[in-house]
CSV table of C-alpha atoms in Angstrom, one decimal:
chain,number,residue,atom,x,y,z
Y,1,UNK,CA,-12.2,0.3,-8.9
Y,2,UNK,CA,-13.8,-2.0,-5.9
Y,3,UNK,CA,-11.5,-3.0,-3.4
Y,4,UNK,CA,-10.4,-6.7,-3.6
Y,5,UNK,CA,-12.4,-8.9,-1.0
Y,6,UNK,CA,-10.8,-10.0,1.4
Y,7,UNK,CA,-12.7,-11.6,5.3
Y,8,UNK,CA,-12.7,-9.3,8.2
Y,9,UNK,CA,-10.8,-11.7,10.3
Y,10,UNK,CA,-9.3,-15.3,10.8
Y,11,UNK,CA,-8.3,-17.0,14.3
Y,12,UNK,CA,-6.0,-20.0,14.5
Y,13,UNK,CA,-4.3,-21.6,17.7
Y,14,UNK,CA,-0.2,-21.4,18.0
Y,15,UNK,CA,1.0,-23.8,15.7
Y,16,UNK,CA,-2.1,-24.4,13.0
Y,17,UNK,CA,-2.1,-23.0,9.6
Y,18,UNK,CA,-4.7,-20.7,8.5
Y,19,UNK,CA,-5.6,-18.9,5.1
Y,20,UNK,CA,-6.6,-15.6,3.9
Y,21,UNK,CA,-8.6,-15.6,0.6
Y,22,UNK,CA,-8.7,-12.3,-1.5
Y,23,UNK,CA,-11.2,-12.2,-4.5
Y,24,UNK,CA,-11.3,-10.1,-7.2
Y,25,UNK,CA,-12.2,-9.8,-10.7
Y,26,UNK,CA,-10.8,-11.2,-14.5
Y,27,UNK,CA,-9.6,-7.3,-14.2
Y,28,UNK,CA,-6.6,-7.5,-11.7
Y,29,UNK,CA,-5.9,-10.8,-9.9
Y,30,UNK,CA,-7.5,-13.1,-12.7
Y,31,UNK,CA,-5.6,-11.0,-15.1
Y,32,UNK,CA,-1.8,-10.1,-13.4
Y,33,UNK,CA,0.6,-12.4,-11.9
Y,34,UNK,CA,1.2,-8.9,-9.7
Y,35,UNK,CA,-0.1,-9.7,-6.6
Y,36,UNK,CA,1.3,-8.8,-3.3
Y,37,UNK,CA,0.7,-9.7,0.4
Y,38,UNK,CA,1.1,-6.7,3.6
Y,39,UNK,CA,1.7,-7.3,7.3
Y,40,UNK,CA,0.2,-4.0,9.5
Y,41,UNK,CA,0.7,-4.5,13.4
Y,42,UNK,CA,-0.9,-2.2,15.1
Y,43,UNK,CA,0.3,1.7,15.0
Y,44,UNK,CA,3.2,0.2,12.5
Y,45,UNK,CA,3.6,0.6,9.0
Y,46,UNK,CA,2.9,-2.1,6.4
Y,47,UNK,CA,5.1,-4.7,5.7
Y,48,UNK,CA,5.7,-6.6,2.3
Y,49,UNK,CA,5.9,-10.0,3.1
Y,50,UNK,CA,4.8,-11.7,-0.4
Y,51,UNK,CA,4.8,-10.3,-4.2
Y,52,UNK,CA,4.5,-12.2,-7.4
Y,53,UNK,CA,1.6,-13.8,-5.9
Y,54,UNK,CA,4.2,-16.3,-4.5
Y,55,UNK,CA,6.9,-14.9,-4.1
Y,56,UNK,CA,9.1,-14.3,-0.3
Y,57,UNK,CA,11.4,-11.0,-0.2
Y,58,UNK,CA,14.4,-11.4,2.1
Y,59,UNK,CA,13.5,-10.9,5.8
Y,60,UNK,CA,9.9,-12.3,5.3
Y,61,UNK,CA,9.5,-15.8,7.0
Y,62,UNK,CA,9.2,-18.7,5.4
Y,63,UNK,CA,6.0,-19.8,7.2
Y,64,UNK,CA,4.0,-16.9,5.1
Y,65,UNK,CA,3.1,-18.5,1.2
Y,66,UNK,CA,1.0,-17.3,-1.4
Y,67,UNK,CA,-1.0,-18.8,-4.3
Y,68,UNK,CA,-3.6,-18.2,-7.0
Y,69,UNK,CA,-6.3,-19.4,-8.9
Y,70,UNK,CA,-8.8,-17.9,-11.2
Y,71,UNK,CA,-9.6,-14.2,-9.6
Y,72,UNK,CA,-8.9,-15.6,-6.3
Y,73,UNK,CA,-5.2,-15.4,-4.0
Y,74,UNK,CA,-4.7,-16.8,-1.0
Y,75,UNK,CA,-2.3,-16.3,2.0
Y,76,UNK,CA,-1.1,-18.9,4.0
Y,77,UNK,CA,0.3,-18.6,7.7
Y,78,UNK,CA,1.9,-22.2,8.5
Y,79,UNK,CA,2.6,-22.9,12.3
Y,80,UNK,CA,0.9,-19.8,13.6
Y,81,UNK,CA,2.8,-17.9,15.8
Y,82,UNK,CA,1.5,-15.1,18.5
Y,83,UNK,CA,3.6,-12.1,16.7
Y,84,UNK,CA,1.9,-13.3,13.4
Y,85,UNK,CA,-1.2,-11.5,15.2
Y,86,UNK,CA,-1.9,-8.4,13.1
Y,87,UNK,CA,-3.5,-7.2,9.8
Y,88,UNK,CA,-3.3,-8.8,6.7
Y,89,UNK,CA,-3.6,-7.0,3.1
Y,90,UNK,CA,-3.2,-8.6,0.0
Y,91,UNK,CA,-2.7,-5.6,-3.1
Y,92,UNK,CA,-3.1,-6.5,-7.1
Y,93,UNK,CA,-2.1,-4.4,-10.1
Y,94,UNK,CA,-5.2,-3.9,-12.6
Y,95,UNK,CA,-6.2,-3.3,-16.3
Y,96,UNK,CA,-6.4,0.7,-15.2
Y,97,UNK,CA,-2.8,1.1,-14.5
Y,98,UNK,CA,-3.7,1.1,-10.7
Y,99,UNK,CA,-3.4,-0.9,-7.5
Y,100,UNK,CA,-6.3,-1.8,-5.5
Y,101,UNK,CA,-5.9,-3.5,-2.3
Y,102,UNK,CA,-8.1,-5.8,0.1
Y,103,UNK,CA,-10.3,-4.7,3.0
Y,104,UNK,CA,-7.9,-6.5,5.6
Y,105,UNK,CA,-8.0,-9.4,7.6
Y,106,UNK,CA,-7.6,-9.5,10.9
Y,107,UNK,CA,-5.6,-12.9,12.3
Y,108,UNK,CA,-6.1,-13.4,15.9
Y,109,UNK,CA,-4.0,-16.1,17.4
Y,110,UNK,CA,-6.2,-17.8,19.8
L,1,UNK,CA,19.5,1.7,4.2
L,2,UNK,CA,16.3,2.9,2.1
L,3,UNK,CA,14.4,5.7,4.2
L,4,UNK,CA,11.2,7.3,3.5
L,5,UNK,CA,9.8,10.3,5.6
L,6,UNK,CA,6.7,12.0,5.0
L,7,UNK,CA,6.2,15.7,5.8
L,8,UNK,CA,3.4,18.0,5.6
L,9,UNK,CA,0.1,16.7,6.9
L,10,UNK,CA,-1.8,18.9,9.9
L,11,UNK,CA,-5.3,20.2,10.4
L,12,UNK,CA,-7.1,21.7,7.5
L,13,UNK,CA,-10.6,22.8,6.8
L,14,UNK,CA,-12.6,21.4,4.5
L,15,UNK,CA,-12.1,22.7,1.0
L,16,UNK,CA,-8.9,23.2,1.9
L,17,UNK,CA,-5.2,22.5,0.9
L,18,UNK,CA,-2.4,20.9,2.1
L,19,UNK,CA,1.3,19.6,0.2
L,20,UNK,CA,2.8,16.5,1.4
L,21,UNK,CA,6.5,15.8,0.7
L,22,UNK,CA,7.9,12.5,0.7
L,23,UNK,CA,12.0,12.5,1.4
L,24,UNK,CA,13.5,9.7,-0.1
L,25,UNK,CA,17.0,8.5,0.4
L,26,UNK,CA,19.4,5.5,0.2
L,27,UNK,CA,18.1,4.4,-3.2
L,28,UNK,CA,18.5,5.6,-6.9
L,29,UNK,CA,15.2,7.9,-6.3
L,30,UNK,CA,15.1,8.9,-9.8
L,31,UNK,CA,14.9,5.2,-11.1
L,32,UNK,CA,12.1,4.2,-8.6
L,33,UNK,CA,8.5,4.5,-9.3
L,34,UNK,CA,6.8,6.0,-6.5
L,35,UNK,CA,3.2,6.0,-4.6
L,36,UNK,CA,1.0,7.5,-2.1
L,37,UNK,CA,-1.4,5.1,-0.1
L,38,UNK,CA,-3.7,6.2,2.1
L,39,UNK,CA,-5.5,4.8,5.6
L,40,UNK,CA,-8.5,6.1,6.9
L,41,UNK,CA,-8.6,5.9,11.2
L,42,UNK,CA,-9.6,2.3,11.7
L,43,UNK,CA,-9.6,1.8,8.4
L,44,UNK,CA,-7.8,-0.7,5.2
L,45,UNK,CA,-5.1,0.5,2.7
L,46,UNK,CA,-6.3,2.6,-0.5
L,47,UNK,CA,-3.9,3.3,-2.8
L,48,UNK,CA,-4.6,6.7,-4.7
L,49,UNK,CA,-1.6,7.9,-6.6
L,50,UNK,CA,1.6,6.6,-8.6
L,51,UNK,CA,4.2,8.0,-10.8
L,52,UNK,CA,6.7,6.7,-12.9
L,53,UNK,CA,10.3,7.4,-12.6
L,54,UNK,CA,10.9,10.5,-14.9
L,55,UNK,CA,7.7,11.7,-13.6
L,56,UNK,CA,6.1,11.9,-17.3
L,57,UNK,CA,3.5,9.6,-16.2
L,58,UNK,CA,0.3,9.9,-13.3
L,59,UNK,CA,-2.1,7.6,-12.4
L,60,UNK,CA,-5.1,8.2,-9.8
L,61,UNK,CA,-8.1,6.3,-7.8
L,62,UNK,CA,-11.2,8.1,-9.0
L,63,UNK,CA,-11.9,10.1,-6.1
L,64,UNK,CA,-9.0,11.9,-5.8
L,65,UNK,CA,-8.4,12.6,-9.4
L,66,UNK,CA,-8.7,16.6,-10.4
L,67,UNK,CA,-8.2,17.8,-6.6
L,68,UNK,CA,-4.5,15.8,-6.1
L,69,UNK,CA,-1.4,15.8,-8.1
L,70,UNK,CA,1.5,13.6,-7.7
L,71,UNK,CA,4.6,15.0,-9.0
L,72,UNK,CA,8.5,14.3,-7.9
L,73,UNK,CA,12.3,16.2,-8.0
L,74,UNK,CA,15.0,14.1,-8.8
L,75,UNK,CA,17.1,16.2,-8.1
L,76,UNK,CA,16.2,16.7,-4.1
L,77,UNK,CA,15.3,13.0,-4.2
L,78,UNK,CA,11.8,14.1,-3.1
L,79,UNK,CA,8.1,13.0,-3.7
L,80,UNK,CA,4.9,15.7,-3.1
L,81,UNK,CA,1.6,15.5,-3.4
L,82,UNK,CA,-1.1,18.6,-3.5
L,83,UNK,CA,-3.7,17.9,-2.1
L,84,UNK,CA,-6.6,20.7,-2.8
L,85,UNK,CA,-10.6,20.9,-2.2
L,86,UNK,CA,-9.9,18.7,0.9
L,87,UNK,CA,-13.2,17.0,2.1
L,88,UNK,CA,-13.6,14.9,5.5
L,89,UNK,CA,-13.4,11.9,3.5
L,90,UNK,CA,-9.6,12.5,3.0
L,91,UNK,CA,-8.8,12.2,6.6
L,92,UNK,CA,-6.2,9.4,7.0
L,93,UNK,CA,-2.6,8.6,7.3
L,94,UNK,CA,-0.5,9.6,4.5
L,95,UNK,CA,2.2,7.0,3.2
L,96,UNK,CA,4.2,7.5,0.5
L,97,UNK,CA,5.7,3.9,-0.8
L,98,UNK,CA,8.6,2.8,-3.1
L,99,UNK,CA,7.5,0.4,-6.2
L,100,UNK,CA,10.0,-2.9,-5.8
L,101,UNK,CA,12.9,-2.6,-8.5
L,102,UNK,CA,11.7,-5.6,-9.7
L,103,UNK,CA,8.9,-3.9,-11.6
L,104,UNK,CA,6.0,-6.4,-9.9
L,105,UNK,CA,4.0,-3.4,-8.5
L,106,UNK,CA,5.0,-4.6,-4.7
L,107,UNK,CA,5.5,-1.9,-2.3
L,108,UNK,CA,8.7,-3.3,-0.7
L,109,UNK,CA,9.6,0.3,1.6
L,110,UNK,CA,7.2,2.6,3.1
L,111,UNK,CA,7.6,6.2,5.4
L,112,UNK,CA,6.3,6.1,8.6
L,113,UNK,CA,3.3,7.9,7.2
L,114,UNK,CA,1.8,11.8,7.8
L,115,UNK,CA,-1.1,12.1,9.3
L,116,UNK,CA,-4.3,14.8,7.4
L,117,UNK,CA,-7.1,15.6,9.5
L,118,UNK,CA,-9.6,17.5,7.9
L,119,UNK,CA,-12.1,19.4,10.0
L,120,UNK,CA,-14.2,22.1,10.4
């Protein structure tokens, strides 16, 4: 299983928008409506912060929303915020029973 | 409050063994599914292991499959995983990670991880 694809970084100013893209195959995002979004600072563990590919749990912020289309999800940070600085993974559920996650991107607030 | 806290990871040589343990508490453990993902130094998330609730049920990324096993107690709330024929390649931190009750294969609590360095 080949880890969903995801760019190494993205860099916005305070208060832009940015997306993260995460492309995988008709065998896990095009397939599943299971696909979930991670927040890792650095030396911290990872954070859910959107599942159902859209989906918000309690305590996430309401600037974070997720989408999909075809074998592609996307993250998007509204009004960028310094403490939004970190790494991003986005996970999917697949046609072997697993979870395979992104590479991580790496959002640098500029 | 839902804690996880991982246990067991050191130094080992390779072809070597080590068993983590995962202590779960604050939650029904027995009615949670239950995961370890791993993170190489520097390195992204991989998920390598599951298991369902009862514990009838395993799942595995390819390259751990036949050296790792998953397995759980109910009863001490408790989550391991044997780790055997260690290579360098399995040098990361260890986190063990709750499946959300709402069955959507999210990963809404992780332990603070256990780090496995494997060296000669």
């Amino acid at each position: 299983q080949s880890a969903l694809t995801q760019p190494a970084s993205v860099s916005g100013s305070p208060g832009q928008s940015i997306t993260i893209s995460c492309t995988g195959t008709s065998s896990d995002i095009g397939r599943y409506m299971y696909v979930s979004w991670y927040q890792q600072h650095p030396g911290k563990v990872p954070k859910l912060i959107i599942y159902g590919v859209s989906d918000r749990p309690s305590g996430a912020s309401n600037r974070f929303s997720g989408s999909k289309s075809g074998n592609t999800a996307s993250l998007t940070i509204s009004g960028l915020q310094a403490e939004d600085e970190a790494d991003y993974y986005c996970g999917s559920y697949t046609t072997s029973s697993t979870l395979v996650f992104g590479g991580g991107t790496k959002v640098t607030v500029l | 409050e839902v804690q996880l806290l991982e246990s067991g990871g050191g130094l080992v040589q390779p072809g070597g063994s080590l068993r983590l343990s995962c202590a779960a508490s604050g939650f029904t453990f027995s009615s949670s599914p239950m995961n370890w993902v791993r993170q190489a130094p520097g390195k992204g998330l991989e998920w390598i292991s599951a298991l369902t609730a009862s514990g009838g049920t395993t799942y595995y990324i390819d390259s751990v499959r036949g050296r790792f096993t998953i397995s759980r107690d109910n009863s001490r709330n408790t989550l391991f995983l044997q780790m055997n024929s260690l290579t360098t390649e399995d040098t990361a931190v260890y986190y063990c990670a709750r499946e959300s009750p709402r069955g959507d294969c999210s990963y809404d609590y992780w332990g603070l991880g256990t780090l496995v360095t494997v060296s000669s």
